[in-house]
CSV table of C-alpha atoms in Angstrom, one decimal:
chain,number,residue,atom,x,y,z
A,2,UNK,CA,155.3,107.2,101.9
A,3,UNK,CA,152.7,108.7,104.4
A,4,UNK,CA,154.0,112.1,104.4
A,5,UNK,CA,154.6,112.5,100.6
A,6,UNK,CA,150.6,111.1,100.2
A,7,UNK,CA,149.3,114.3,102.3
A,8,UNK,CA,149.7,117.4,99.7
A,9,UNK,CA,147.6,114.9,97.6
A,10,UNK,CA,145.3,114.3,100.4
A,11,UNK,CA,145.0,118.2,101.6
A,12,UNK,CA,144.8,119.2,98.5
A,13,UNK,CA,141.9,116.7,97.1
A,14,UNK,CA,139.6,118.0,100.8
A,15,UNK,CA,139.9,121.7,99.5
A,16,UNK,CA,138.6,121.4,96.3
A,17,UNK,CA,135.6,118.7,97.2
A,18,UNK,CA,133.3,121.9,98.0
A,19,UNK,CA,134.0,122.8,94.7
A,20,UNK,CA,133.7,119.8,92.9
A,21,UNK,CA,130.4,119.0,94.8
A,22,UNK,CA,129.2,122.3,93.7
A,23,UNK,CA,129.9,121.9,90.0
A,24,UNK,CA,128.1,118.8,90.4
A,25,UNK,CA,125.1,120.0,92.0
A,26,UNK,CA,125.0,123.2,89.2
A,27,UNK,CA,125.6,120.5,86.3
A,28,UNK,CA,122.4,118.6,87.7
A,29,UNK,CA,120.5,121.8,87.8
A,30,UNK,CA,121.5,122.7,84.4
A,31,UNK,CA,120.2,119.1,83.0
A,32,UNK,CA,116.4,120.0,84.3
A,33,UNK,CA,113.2,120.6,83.0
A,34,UNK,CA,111.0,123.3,83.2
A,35,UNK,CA,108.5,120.9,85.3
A,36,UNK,CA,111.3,119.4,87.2
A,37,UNK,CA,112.2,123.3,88.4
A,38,UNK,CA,108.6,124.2,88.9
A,39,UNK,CA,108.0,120.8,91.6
A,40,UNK,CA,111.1,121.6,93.1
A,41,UNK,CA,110.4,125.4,93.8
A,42,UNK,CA,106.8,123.7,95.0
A,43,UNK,CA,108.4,121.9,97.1
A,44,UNK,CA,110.9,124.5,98.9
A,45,UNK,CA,107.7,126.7,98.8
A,46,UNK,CA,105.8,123.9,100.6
A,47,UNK,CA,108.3,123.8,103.2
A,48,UNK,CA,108.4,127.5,103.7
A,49,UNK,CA,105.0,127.7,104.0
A,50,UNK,CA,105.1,125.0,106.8
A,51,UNK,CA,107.5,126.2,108.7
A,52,UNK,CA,106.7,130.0,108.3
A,53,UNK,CA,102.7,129.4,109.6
A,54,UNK,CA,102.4,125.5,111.2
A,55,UNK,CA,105.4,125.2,113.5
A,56,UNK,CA,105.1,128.7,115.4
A,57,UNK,CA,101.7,127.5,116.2
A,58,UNK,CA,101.7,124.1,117.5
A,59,UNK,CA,103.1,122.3,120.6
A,60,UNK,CA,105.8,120.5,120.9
A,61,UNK,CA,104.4,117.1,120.2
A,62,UNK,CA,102.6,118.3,116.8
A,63,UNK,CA,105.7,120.0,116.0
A,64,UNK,CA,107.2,116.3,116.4
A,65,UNK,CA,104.6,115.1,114.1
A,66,UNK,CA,104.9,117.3,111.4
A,67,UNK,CA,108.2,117.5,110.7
A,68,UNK,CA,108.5,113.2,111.0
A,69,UNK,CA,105.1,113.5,108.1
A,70,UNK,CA,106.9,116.2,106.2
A,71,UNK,CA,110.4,114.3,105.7
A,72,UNK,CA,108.3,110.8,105.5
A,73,UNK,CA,106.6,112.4,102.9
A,74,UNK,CA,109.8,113.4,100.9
A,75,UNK,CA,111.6,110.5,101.4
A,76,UNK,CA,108.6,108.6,100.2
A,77,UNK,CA,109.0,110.7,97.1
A,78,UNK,CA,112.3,109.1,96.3
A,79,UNK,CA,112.5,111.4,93.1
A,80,UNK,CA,114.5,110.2,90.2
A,81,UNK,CA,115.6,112.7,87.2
A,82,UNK,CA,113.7,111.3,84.6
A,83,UNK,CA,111.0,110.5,86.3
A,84,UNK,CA,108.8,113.3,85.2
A,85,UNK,CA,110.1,113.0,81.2
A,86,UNK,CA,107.2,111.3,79.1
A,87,UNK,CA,107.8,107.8,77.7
């Protein structure tokens, strides 16, 4: 019974990239225009941090930022409809 269950399981590990990426383009598709413009502001944010802050500071502010920046976008804990008015 194991060995006639592995195609099935080989199989289903090859196409999981794929299936996760039709998944993340179906999510994309399903935004708004403000939903696209706070995400590029975000990515742009992050650039922008690491491209001028990082390079510049020590170790231990290096430490700092990075534990704000991710405590920041956890804290953001954004939801799909969370920008759609009521």
């Amino acid at each position: 019974m194991f060995l006639s269950a592995m195609p099935i399981l080989l199989t289903t590990i090859k196409l999981s990239p794929i299936i996760r990426l039709r998944k993340i383009l179906h999510k994309m598709e399903k935004l708004t225009t403000k939903q696209r413009l706070l995400l590029i502001g975000l990515l742009f944010t992050e650039a922008m941090t690491m491209f001028w802050i990082v390079p510049k500071a020590n170790a231990d502010v290096i430490d700092v930022q990075v534990w704000l920046i991710n405590r920041h976008i956890l804290s953001f804990n954004y939801k799909p409809g969370s920008l759609k008015k009521e």
